[in-house]
PDB file of C-alpha atoms in Angstrom:
ATOM      1  CA  MET A   1     114.328  27.878 137.308  1.00 56.00           C
ATOM      2  CA  MET A   2     115.537  24.978 135.196  1.00 53.00           C
ATOM      3  CA  ARG A   3     113.025  22.679 136.875  1.00 49.00           C
ATOM      4  CA  LYS A   4     110.134  25.036 136.004  1.00 44.00           C
ATOM      5  CA  VAL A   5     111.181  25.064 132.358  1.00 39.00           C
ATOM      6  CA  PHE A   6     111.419  21.266 132.335  1.00 40.00           C
ATOM      7  CA  VAL A   7     107.958  20.918 133.928  1.00 38.00           C
ATOM      8  CA  PHE A   8     106.498  23.394 131.423  1.00 43.00           C
ATOM      9  CA  ILE A   9     107.987  21.499 128.485  1.00 47.00           C
ATOM     10  CA  CYS A  10     106.685  18.175 129.835  1.00 43.00           C
ATOM     11  CA  LEU A  11     103.199  19.638 130.312  1.00 43.00           C
ATOM     12  CA  PHE A  12     103.238  21.092 126.803  1.00 44.00           C
ATOM     13  CA  ILE A  13     104.303  17.780 125.254  1.00 48.00           C
ATOM     14  CA  SER A  14     101.694  15.877 127.261  1.00 44.00           C
ATOM     15  CA  LEU A  15      98.962  18.282 126.231  1.00 40.00           C
ATOM     16  CA  PHE A  16     100.092  18.021 122.626  1.00 43.00           C
ATOM     17  CA  ILE A  17      99.976  14.217 122.700  1.00 39.00           C
ATOM     18  CA  LEU A  18      96.681  14.010 124.601  1.00 38.00           C
ATOM     19  CA  THR A  19      94.843  16.381 122.291  1.00 39.00           C
ATOM     20  CA  GLY A  20      96.002  14.483 119.228  1.00 44.00           C
ATOM     21  CA  CYS A  21      97.426  17.630 117.704  1.00 52.00           C
ATOM     22  CA  SER A  22      99.735  17.293 114.797  1.00 59.00           C
ATOM     23  CA  LEU A  23     101.981  19.766 113.119  1.00 78.00           C
ATOM     24  CA  ARG A  24     101.384  17.978 109.813  1.00 88.00           C
ATOM     25  CA  LYS A  25      98.273  17.031 107.873  1.00 93.00           C
ATOM     26  CA  LYS A  26      97.881  14.045 105.595  1.00 95.00           C
ATOM     27  CA  ALA A  27      96.973  14.874 102.021  1.00 97.00           C
ATOM     28  CA  ILE A  28      94.079  12.706 100.899  1.00 98.00           C
ATOM     29  CA  SER A  29      93.892  10.990  97.549  1.00 98.00           C
ATOM     30  CA  PHE A  30      91.239  11.670  94.934  1.00 98.00           C
ATOM     31  CA  ASP A  31      89.640   8.298  95.713  1.00 98.00           C
ATOM     32  CA  GLU A  32      89.515   9.173  99.425  1.00 98.00           C
ATOM     33  CA  PHE A  33      87.876  12.506  98.604  1.00 98.00           C
ATOM     34  CA  GLN A  34      85.270  10.694  96.502  1.00 98.00           C
ATOM     35  CA  SER A  35      84.680   8.046  99.164  1.00 98.00           C
ATOM     36  CA  ILE A  36      84.260  10.543 102.009  1.00 98.00           C
ATOM     37  CA  THR A  37      81.968  12.676  99.867  1.00 98.00           C
ATOM     38  CA  THR A  38      79.654   9.858  98.845  1.00 97.00           C
ATOM     39  CA  SER A  39      79.606   8.258 102.312  1.00 97.00           C
ATOM     40  CA  SER A  40      78.565  11.674 103.677  1.00 95.00           C
ATOM     41  CA  ASN A  41      75.603  11.634 101.254  1.00 95.00           C
ATOM     42  CA  TYR A  42      76.899  14.541  99.185  1.00 97.00           C
ATOM     43  CA  HIS A  43      77.086  14.585  95.411  1.00 97.00           C
ATOM     44  CA  PHE A  44      80.508  13.861  93.957  1.00 98.00           C
ATOM     45  CA  LEU A  45      81.581  15.164  90.557  1.00 98.00           C
ATOM     46  CA  ASP A  46      84.868  14.480  88.796  1.00 98.00           C
ATOM     47  CA  VAL A  47      85.569  17.756  86.958  1.00 98.00           C
ATOM     48  CA  THR A  48      89.147  16.984  85.914  1.00 98.00           C
ATOM     49  CA  GLU A  49      88.339  17.344  82.198  1.00 97.00           C
ATOM     50  CA  GLN A  50      87.201  20.950  82.736  1.00 97.00           C
ATOM     51  CA  PHE A  51      90.821  21.746  83.622  1.00 97.00           C
ATOM     52  CA  SER A  52      92.491  19.881  80.759  1.00 96.00           C
ATOM     53  CA  TYR A  53      93.972  23.203  79.597  1.00 96.00           C
ATOM     54  CA  ASP A  54      95.958  23.468  82.856  1.00 96.00           C
ATOM     55  CA  LYS A  55      98.612  20.738  82.929  1.00 96.00           C
ATOM     56  CA  ARG A  56      99.397  21.513  86.588  1.00 98.00           C
ATOM     57  CA  ILE A  57      96.003  20.125  87.694  1.00 98.00           C
ATOM     58  CA  LYS A  58      96.113  16.332  87.745  1.00 98.00           C
ATOM     59  CA  LYS A  59      92.656  15.734  89.293  1.00 98.00           C
ATOM     60  CA  ALA A  60      89.728  17.960  90.268  1.00 98.00           C
ATOM     61  CA  GLY A  61      86.529  17.068  92.056  1.00 98.00           C
ATOM     62  CA  LEU A  62      83.516  18.599  93.739  1.00 98.00           C
ATOM     63  CA  ALA A  63      81.579  17.662  96.845  1.00 98.00           C
ATOM     64  CA  ALA A  64      78.230  19.358  96.455  1.00 97.00           C
ATOM     65  CA  THR A  65      74.800  19.862  97.910  1.00 95.00           C
ATOM     66  CA  SER A  66      72.037  21.910  96.342  1.00 94.00           C
ATOM     67  CA  VAL A  67      73.354  25.047  98.111  1.00 93.00           C
ATOM     68  CA  TRP A  68      77.127  24.712  98.648  1.00 96.00           C
ATOM     69  CA  GLN A  69      80.161  22.943  97.272  1.00 97.00           C
ATOM     70  CA  VAL A  70      83.761  22.147  98.116  1.00 98.00           C
ATOM     71  CA  GLU A  71      86.345  21.946  95.362  1.00 98.00           C
ATOM     72  CA  PHE A  72      89.295  19.568  95.643  1.00 98.00           C
ATOM     73  CA  TYR A  73      92.408  19.636  93.453  1.00 98.00           C
ATOM     74  CA  ILE A  74      95.518  17.526  93.110  1.00 98.00           C
ATOM     75  CA  PHE A  75      98.406  19.359  91.474  1.00 98.00           C
ATOM     76  CA  ASP A  76     101.618  18.240  89.848  1.00 98.00           C
ATOM     77  CA  SER A  77     103.652  19.875  92.637  1.00 98.00           C
ATOM     78  CA  LYS A  78     103.474  21.636  95.977  1.00 97.00           C
ATOM     79  CA  ASP A  79     104.515  24.874  94.256  1.00 98.00           C
ATOM     80  CA  SER A  80     101.571  24.678  91.832  1.00 98.00           C
ATOM     81  CA  ALA A  81      99.187  24.004  94.718  1.00 98.00           C
ATOM     82  CA  ASP A  82     100.673  26.904  96.654  1.00 98.00           C
ATOM     83  CA  ALA A  83     100.179  29.238  93.675  1.00 98.00           C
ATOM     84  CA  MET A  84      96.473  28.346  93.636  1.00 98.00           C
ATOM     85  CA  PHE A  85      96.295  28.780  97.412  1.00 98.00           C
ATOM     86  CA  GLN A  86      97.833  32.258  97.178  1.00 98.00           C
ATOM     87  CA  SER A  87      95.546  33.210  94.295  1.00 97.00           C
ATOM     88  CA  ASN A  88      92.490  32.260  96.342  1.00 97.00           C
ATOM     89  CA  VAL A  89      93.725  34.149  99.403  1.00 97.00           C
ATOM     90  CA  LYS A  90      94.184  37.247  97.233  1.00 97.00           C
ATOM     91  CA  SER A  91      90.677  36.838  95.793  1.00 95.00           C
ATOM     92  CA  PHE A  92      89.196  36.416  99.277  1.00 95.00           C
ATOM     93  CA  LYS A  93      90.959  39.524 100.582  1.00 93.00           C
ATOM     94  CA  GLU A  94      89.558  41.553  97.683  1.00 91.00           C
ATOM     95  CA  ALA A  95      86.052  40.556  98.850  1.00 85.00           C
ATOM     96  CA  LYS A  96      86.793  41.584 102.426  1.00 84.00           C
ATOM     97  CA  GLY A  97      84.384  44.160 103.768  1.00 78.00           C
ATOM     98  CA  SER A  98      84.543  46.443 106.766  1.00 80.00           C
ATOM     99  CA  THR A  99      83.251  43.675 109.020  1.00 86.00           C
ATOM    100  CA  SER A 100      85.163  40.439 108.647  1.00 91.00           C
ATOM    101  CA  PHE A 101      87.109  37.835 110.557  1.00 94.00           C
ATOM    102  CA  GLU A 102      90.292  36.196 109.245  1.00 94.00           C
ATOM    103  CA  GLU A 103      91.983  32.986 110.360  1.00 96.00           C
ATOM    104  CA  LYS A 104      95.271  31.717 108.953  1.00 96.00           C
ATOM    105  CA  ILE A 105      97.608  28.843 109.711  1.00 95.00           C
ATOM    106  CA  ASN A 106     100.967  28.113 108.129  1.00 95.00           C
ATOM    107  CA  MET A 107     102.534  24.860 109.336  1.00 93.00           C
ATOM    108  CA  PHE A 108     105.052  22.371 107.981  1.00 90.00           C
ATOM    109  CA  ASN A 109     103.164  20.863 105.051  1.00 95.00           C
ATOM    110  CA  TYR A 110      99.925  22.828 105.056  1.00 97.00           C
ATOM    111  CA  LYS A 111      98.386  26.284 105.026  1.00 97.00           C
ATOM    112  CA  THR A 112      94.834  27.393 105.674  1.00 98.00           C
ATOM    113  CA  TYR A 113      93.101  30.697 105.224  1.00 98.00           C
ATOM    114  CA  ALA A 114      89.506  31.456 106.201  1.00 98.00           C
ATOM    115  CA  LEU A 115      87.575  34.685 105.876  1.00 97.00           C
ATOM    116  CA  THR A 116      84.113  35.268 107.258  1.00 96.00           C
ATOM    117  CA  THR A 117      82.208  38.375 106.188  1.00 93.00           C
ATOM    118  CA  ASN A 118      78.609  39.427 106.754  1.00 88.00           C
ATOM    119  CA  ALA A 119      77.583  37.598 103.578  1.00 92.00           C
ATOM    120  CA  GLN A 120      80.198  34.909 102.826  1.00 95.00           C
ATOM    121  CA  TYR A 121      82.429  32.260 104.298  1.00 97.00           C
ATOM    122  CA  MET A 122      85.581  31.564 102.298  1.00 98.00           C
ATOM    123  CA  TYR A 123      88.064  28.800 103.067  1.00 98.00           C
ATOM    124  CA  VAL A 124      91.099  27.390 101.319  1.00 98.00           C
ATOM    125  CA  CYS A 125      93.568  24.776 102.540  1.00 98.00           C
ATOM    126  CA  ARG A 126      96.712  23.473 100.868  1.00 98.00           C
ATOM    127  CA  VAL A 127      98.178  20.185 102.086  1.00 98.00           C
ATOM    128  CA  ASP A 128     101.293  19.190 100.165  1.00 98.00           C
ATOM    129  CA  ASN A 129     100.225  19.209  96.484  1.00 98.00           C
ATOM    130  CA  THR A 130      96.457  19.297  97.149  1.00 98.00           C
ATOM    131  CA  VAL A 131      93.993  22.139  97.674  1.00 98.00           C
ATOM    132  CA  ALA A 132      90.468  22.178  99.107  1.00 98.00           C
ATOM    133  CA  TYR A 133      88.440  25.335  98.525  1.00 97.00           C
ATOM    134  CA  SER A 134      84.972  26.689  99.261  1.00 98.00           C
ATOM    135  CA  ARG A 135      83.183  30.037  99.017  1.00 97.00           C
ATOM    136  CA  VAL A 136      79.626  29.904 100.365  1.00 97.00           C
ATOM    137  CA  PRO A 137      76.908  32.071 101.888  1.00 96.00           C
ATOM    138  CA  VAL A 138      77.812  32.617 105.546  1.00 95.00           C
ATOM    139  CA  GLU A 139      74.829  30.603 106.789  1.00 96.00           C
ATOM    140  CA  TYR A 140      76.524  27.415 105.449  1.00 97.00           C
ATOM    141  CA  ARG A 141      79.821  28.101 107.238  1.00 96.00           C
ATOM    142  CA  ASP A 142      79.325  25.406 109.888  1.00 97.00           C
ATOM    143  CA  LYS A 143      78.372  22.742 107.341  1.00 96.00           C
ATOM    144  CA  VAL A 144      81.437  23.494 105.208  1.00 97.00           C
ATOM    145  CA  MET A 145      83.708  23.565 108.266  1.00 97.00           C
ATOM    146  CA  LYS A 146      82.349  20.194 109.380  1.00 97.00           C
ATOM    147  CA  TYR A 147      82.936  18.702 105.918  1.00 97.00           C
ATOM    148  CA  MET A 148      86.482  20.136 105.733  1.00 97.00           C
ATOM    149  CA  GLU A 149      87.170  18.615 109.124  1.00 97.00           C
ATOM    150  CA  LYS A 150      85.855  15.273 107.871  1.00 97.00           C
ATOM    151  CA  ILE A 151      88.303  15.266 104.941  1.00 97.00           C
ATOM    152  CA  GLY A 152      91.127  16.478 107.201  1.00 96.00           C
ATOM    153  CA  TYR A 153      91.482  19.901 105.660  1.00 97.00           C
TER     154      TYR A 153
END
């Protein structure tokens, strides 16, 4: 019995290492967000000044096309970022219809929540003191998911 448990643990660790899985995500900097956005041929906008009233938001930017956008925020603390994350999750759930699909992850330094309805795809991810957010027509779901993957969120 002990040998089976040991073999199972070894297989699990090997699979974990081979797939490159990580229990943690790396928060990107504002400059990295800008660089990835522009190198992906998307429009980048620094919208930090629009949030000057909110001292918790240190930087804010957009990655945009003519039909969808991803918002990126750097907060003064993990708690501030988590408050925004929770606020977005609540907003998404209020938009939930009778037909929807939810996905959520809560790991060491990050959380994600995604909701797909008949009409919209909504995604928010908090990594440490940063948040990436998007709410788009469902037909752009794959493009947004691919971009979020590119930035590591």
